[in-house]
Short mmCIF file of C-alpha atoms in Angstrom, two decimals:
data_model
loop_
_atom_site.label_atom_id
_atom_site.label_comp_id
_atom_site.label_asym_id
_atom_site.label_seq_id
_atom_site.Cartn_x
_atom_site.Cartn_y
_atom_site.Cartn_z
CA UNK A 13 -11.29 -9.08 31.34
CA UNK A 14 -9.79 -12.53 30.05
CA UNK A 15 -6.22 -12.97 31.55
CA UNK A 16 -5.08 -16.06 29.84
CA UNK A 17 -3.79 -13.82 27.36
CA UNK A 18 -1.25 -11.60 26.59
CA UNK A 19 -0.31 -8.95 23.83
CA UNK A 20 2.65 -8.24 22.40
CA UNK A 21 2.75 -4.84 20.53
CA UNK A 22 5.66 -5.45 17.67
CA UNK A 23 6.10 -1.47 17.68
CA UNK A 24 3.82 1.63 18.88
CA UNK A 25 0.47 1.73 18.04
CA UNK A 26 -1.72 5.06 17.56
CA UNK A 27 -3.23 6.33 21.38
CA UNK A 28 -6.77 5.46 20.36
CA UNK A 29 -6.01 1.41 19.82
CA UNK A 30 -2.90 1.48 22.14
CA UNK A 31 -4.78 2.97 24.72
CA UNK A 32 -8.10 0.39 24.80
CA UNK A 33 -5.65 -2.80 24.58
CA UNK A 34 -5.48 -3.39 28.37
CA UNK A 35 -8.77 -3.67 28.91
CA UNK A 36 -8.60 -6.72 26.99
CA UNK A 37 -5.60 -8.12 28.34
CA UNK A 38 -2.24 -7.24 29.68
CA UNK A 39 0.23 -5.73 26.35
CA UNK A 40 3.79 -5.14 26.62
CA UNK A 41 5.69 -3.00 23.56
CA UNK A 42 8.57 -4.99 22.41
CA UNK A 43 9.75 -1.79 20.88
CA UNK A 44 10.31 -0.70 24.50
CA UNK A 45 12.95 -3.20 25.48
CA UNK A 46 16.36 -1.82 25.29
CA UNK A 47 17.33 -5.49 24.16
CA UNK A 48 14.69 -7.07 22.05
CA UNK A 49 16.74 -10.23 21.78
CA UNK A 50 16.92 -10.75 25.82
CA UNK A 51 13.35 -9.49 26.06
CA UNK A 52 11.60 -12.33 23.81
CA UNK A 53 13.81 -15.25 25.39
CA UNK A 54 12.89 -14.16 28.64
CA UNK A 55 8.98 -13.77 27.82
CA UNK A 56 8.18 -14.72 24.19
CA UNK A 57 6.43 -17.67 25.59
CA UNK A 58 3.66 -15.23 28.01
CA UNK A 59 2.03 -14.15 24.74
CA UNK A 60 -0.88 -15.38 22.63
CA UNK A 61 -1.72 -12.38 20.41
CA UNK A 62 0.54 -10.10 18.38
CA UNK A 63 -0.54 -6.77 17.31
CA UNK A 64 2.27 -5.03 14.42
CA UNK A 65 1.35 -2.69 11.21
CA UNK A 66 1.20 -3.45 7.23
CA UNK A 67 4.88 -1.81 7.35
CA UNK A 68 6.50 -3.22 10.12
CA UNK A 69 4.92 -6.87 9.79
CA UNK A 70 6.38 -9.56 11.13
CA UNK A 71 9.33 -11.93 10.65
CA UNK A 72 10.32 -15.65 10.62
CA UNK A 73 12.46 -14.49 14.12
CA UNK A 74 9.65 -12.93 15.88
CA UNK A 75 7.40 -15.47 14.98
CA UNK A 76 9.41 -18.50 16.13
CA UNK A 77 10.27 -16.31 19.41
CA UNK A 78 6.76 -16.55 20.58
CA UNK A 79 6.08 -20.22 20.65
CA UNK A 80 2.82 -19.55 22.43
CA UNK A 81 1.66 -16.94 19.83
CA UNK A 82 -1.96 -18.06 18.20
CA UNK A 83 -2.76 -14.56 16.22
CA UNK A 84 -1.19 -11.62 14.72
CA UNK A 85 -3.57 -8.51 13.79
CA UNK A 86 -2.48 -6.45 11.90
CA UNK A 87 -3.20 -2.73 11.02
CA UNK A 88 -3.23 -2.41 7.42
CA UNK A 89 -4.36 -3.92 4.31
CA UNK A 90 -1.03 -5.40 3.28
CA UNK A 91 0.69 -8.04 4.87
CA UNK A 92 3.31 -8.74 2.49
CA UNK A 93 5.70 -7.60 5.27
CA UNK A 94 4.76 -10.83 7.54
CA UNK A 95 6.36 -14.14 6.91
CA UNK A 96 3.60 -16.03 6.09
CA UNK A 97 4.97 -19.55 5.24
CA UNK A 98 5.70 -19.02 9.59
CA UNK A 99 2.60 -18.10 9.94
CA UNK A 100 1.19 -21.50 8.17
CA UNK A 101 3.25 -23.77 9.88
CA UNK A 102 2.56 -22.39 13.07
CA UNK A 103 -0.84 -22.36 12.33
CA UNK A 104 -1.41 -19.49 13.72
CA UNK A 105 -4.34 -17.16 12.33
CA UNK A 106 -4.04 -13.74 10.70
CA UNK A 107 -6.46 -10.85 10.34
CA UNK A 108 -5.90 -7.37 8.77
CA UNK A 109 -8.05 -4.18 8.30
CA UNK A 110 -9.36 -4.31 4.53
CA UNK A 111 -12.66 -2.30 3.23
CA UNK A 112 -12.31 0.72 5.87
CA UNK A 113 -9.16 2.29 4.04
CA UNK A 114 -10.98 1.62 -0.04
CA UNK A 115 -12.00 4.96 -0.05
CA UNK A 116 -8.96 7.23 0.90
CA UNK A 117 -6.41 4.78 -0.93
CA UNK A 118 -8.87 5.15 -3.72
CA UNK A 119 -9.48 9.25 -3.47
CA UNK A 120 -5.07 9.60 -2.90
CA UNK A 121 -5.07 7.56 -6.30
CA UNK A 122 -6.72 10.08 -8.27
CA UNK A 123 -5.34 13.30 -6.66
CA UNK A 124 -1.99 11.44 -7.75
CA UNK A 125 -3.03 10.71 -11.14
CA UNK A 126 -4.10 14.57 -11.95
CA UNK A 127 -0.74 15.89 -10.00
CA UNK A 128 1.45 14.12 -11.85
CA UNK A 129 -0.23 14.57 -15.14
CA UNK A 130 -1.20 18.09 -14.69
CA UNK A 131 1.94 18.50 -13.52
CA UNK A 132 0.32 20.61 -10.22
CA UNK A 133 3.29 20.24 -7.58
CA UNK A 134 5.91 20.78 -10.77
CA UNK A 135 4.03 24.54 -11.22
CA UNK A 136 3.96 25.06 -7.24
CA UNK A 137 7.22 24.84 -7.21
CA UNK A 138 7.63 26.64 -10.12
CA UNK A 139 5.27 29.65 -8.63
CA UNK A 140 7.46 29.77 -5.49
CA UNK A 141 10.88 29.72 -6.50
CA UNK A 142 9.79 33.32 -8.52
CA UNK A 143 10.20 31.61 -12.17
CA UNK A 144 6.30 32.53 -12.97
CA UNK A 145 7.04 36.36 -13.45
CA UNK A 146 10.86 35.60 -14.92
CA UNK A 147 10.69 32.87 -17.44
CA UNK A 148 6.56 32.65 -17.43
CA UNK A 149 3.90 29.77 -17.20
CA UNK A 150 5.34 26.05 -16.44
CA UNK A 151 4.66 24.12 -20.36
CA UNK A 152 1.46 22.64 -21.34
CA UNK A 153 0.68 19.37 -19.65
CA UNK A 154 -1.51 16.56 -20.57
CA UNK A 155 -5.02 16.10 -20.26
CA UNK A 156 -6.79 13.10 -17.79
CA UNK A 157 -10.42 13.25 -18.73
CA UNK A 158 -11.65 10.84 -21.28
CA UNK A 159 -8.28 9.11 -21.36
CA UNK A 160 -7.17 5.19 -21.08
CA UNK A 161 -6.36 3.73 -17.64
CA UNK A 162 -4.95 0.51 -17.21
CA UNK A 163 -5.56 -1.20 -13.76
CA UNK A 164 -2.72 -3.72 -12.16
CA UNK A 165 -4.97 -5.47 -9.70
CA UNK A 166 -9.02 -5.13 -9.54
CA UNK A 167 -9.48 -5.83 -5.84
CA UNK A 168 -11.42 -3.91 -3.21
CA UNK A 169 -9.21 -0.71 -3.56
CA UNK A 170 -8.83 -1.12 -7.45
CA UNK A 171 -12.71 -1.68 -7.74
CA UNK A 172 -13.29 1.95 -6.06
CA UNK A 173 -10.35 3.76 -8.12
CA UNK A 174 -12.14 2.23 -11.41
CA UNK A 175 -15.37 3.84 -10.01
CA UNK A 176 -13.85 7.20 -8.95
CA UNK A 177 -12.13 7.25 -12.79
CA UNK A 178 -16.02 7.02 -14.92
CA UNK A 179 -16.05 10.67 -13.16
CA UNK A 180 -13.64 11.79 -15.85
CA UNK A 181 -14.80 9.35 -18.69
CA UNK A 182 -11.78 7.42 -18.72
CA UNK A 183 -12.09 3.84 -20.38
CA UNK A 184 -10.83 1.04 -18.36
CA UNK A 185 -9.16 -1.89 -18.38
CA UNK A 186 -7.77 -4.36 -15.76
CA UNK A 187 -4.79 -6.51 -15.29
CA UNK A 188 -5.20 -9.64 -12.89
CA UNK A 189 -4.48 -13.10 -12.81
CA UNK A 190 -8.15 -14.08 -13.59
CA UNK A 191 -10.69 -12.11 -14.90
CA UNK A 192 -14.07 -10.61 -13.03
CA UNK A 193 -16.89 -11.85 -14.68
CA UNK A 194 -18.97 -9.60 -12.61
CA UNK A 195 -17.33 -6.22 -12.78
CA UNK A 196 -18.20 -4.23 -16.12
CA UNK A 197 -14.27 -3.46 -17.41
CA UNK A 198 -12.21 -5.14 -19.94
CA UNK A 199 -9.81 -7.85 -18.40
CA UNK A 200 -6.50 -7.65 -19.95
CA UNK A 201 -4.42 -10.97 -20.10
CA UNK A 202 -1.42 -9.59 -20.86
CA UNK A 203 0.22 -6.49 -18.29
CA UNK A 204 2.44 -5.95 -21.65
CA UNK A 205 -0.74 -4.96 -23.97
CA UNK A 206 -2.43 -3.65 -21.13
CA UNK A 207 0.69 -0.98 -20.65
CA UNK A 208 0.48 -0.76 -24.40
CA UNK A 209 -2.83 0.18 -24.73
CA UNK A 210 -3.10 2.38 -21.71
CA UNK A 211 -1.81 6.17 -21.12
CA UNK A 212 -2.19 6.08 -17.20
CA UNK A 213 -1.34 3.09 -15.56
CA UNK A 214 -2.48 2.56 -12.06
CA UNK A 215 -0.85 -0.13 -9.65
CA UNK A 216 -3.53 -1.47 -7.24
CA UNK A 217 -2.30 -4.95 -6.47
CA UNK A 218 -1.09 -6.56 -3.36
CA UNK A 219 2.49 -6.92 -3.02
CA UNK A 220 4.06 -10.52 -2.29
CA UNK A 221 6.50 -12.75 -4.44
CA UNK A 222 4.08 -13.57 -7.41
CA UNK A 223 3.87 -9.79 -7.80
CA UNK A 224 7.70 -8.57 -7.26
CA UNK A 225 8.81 -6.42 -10.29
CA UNK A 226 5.75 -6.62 -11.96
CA UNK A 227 6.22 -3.37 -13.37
CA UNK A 228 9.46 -4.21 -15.52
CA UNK A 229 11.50 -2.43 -17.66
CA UNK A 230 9.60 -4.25 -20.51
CA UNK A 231 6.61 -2.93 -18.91
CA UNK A 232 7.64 0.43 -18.38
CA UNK A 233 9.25 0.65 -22.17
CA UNK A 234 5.23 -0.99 -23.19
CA UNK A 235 3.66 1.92 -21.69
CA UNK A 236 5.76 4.72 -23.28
CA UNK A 237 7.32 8.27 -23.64
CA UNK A 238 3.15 9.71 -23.00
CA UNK A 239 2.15 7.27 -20.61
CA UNK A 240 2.32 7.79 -16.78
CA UNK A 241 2.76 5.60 -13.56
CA UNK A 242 0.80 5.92 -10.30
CA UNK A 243 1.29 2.85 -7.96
CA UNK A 244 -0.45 3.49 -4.51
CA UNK A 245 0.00 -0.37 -3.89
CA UNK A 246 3.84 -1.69 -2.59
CA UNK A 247 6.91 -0.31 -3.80
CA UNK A 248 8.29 -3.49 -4.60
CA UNK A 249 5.62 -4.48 -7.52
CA UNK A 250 7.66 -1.67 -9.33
CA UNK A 251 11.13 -2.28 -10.70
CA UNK A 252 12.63 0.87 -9.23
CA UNK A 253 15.94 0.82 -10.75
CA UNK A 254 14.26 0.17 -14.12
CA UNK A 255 11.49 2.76 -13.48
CA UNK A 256 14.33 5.63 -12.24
CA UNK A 257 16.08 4.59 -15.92
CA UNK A 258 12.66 5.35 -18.25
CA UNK A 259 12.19 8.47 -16.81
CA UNK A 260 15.84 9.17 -17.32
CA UNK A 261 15.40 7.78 -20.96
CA UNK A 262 12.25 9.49 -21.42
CA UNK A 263 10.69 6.16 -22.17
CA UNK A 264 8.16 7.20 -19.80
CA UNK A 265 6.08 10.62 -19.54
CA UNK A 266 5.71 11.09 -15.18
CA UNK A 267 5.25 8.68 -12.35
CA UNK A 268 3.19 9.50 -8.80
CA UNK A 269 4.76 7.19 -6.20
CA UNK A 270 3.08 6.77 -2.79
CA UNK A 271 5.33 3.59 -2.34
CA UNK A 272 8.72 2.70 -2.57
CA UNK A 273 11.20 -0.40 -2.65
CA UNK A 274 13.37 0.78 0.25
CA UNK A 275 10.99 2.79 2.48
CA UNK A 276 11.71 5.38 3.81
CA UNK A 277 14.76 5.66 1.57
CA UNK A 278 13.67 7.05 -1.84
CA UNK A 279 16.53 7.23 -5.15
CA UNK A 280 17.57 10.95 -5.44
CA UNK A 281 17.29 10.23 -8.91
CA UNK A 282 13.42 10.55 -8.46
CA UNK A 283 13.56 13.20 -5.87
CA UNK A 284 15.62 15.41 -8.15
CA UNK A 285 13.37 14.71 -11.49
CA UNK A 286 10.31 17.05 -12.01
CA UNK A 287 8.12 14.63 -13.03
CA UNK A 288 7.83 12.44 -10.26
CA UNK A 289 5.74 13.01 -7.49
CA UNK A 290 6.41 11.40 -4.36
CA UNK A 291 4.92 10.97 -1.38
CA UNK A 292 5.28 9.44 2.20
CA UNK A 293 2.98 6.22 2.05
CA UNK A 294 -0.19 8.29 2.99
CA UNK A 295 -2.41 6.57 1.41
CA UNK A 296 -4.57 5.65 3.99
CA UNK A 297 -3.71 8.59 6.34
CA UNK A 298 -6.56 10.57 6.86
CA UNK A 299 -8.28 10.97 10.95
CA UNK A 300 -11.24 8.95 9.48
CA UNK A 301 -9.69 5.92 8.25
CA UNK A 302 -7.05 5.79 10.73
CA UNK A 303 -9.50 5.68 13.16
CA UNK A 304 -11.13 2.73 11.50
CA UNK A 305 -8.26 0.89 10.92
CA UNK A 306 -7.81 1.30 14.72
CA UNK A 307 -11.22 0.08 15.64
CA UNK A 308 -11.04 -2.96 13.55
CA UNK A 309 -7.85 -3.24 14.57
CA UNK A 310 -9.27 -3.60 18.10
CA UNK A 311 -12.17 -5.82 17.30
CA UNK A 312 -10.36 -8.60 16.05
CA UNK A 313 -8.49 -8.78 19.11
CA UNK A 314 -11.21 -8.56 21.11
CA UNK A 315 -13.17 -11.27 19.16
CA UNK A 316 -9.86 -13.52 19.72
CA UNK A 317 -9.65 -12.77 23.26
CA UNK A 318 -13.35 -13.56 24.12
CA UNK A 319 -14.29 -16.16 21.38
CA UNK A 320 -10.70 -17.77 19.92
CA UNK A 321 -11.81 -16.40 16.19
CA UNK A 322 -10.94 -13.32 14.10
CA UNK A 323 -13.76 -10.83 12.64
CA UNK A 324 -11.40 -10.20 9.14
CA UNK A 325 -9.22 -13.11 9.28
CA UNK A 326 -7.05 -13.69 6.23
CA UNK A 327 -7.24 -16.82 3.65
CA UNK A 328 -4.03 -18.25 4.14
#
């Protein structure tokens, strides 16, 4: 066991990576300290690693309270939620957990897309409040096979959505800042044609300032009164306020959120509207994954601890 190191855990971690840390090196959970404040002037400067989560990240504060600290890991894909111009001129080095989650992110997508179309938790509802046998069937909804999706980001997730979506003979196109020479869609240039063209639009992207609001009102108002938002990405890539106003407008036909602006604090306007379905940012919540995300997790520390170098380190 190396013990020139020292881990600082930003906020709980799941048993099976919390519970293999120590081997490694000593951890203490910053969470734990009844004063966070007192606790990182009085030790900031014992630790070298720094373990926190795609939501919970890390700030310019926490950062510049460990002046010892040479790499954050990170469990999640995201890491919009880390201060990253701190990170650069620290020079300290970042990894995350991408790949293992693709598929789960990728399957929650889809069973999204077909809710919220198909308007499947609308009619459970519907079913269990008694209104089947006293006002009859929910209405017609729309149909998802052989329709037009519209991808906001092509990555590693977007790549497997796109895949999962030939199953219903959808035609796709994609939305990024450069186009894919490799991959066999359409790249889109424009987000505005792309939401004009498209009747389901997925958002796949990462979240960060070049991506804020992506998903304006102009975009929303492009995509239409039949069209239909799924964003499994970061809430803030969506313009909630102008989102919550289309479906109020009926500029727009549905939305499937996974992700929100203010998590875990969602608008009751989109609680309260039936064609919106939301969900708790479970997008890579399954045993399987988690567990991955766990072990990779683990990994990279251990690869710092031992060898001073990352296994998924991020391009900063």
């Amino acid at each position: 066991m190396t013990m020139s190191q020292k881990i600082l855990q930003a906020c709980p971690l799941p048993p099976p990576l919390a519970g293999k840390l120590p081997a490694l090196c000593p951890v203490e959970t910053l969470s734990d300290a009844p004063d966070q404040a007192a606790f990182l002037r009085e030790h900031g400067a014992e630790f070298t690693v720094l373990i926190t989560t795609g939501t919970q990240g890390a700030d310019k504060a926490l950062i510049d309270a460990l002046p010892n600290l040479k790499a954050i890991c990170s469990l999640g894909v995201g890491y919009d939620a880390i201060d990253l111009d701190a990170v650069r001129a620290r020079g300290v080095m970042l990894s995350n957990t991408p790949d293992v989650l693709n598929d789960c992110v990728a399957d929650l997508a889809m069973g999204l897309l077909i809710d919220t179309v198909r308007g499947i938790s609308a009619s459970d509802r519907h079913v269990r409040r008694g209104d089947w046998p006293r006002v009859g069937p929910t209405m017609p909804s729309t149909r998802v096979s052989g329709k037009r999706l519209g991808m906001l980001g092509m990555g590693r997730v977007g790549q497997v959505i796109a895949r999962r979506a030939i199953g219903f003979d959808m035609e796709i196109r994609y939305h990024t800042r450069s186009a894919k020479p490799e991959l066999p869609w359409q790249h889109e240039p424009s987000l505005l044609a792309l939401a004009q063209w498209c009747d389901f639009l997925i958002v796949a992207c990462p979240g960060s300032p070049e991506t804020y609001h992506l998903v304006s009102a102009e975009v929303l108002n492009a995509l239409g009164p039949h069209s239909y938002l799924i964003n499994v990405a970061r809430g803030s890539v969506v313009d909630e306020k102008a989102l919550v106003a289309a479906l109020e407008n009926g500029q727009l036909a549905g939305a499937g959120l996974d992700v929100f602006e203010n998590e875990p604090e969602v608008p009751t306007e989109l609680l309260s509207n039936d064609r919106v379905v939301v969900l708790p940012h479970v997008g890579s919540a399954t045993r399987e994954t988690r567990a991955a995300m766990c072990e990779l997790v683990l990994k990279n520390v251990e690869r710092f601890v031992k060898e001073g170098g990352l296994v998924t380190p991020v391009r900063l």
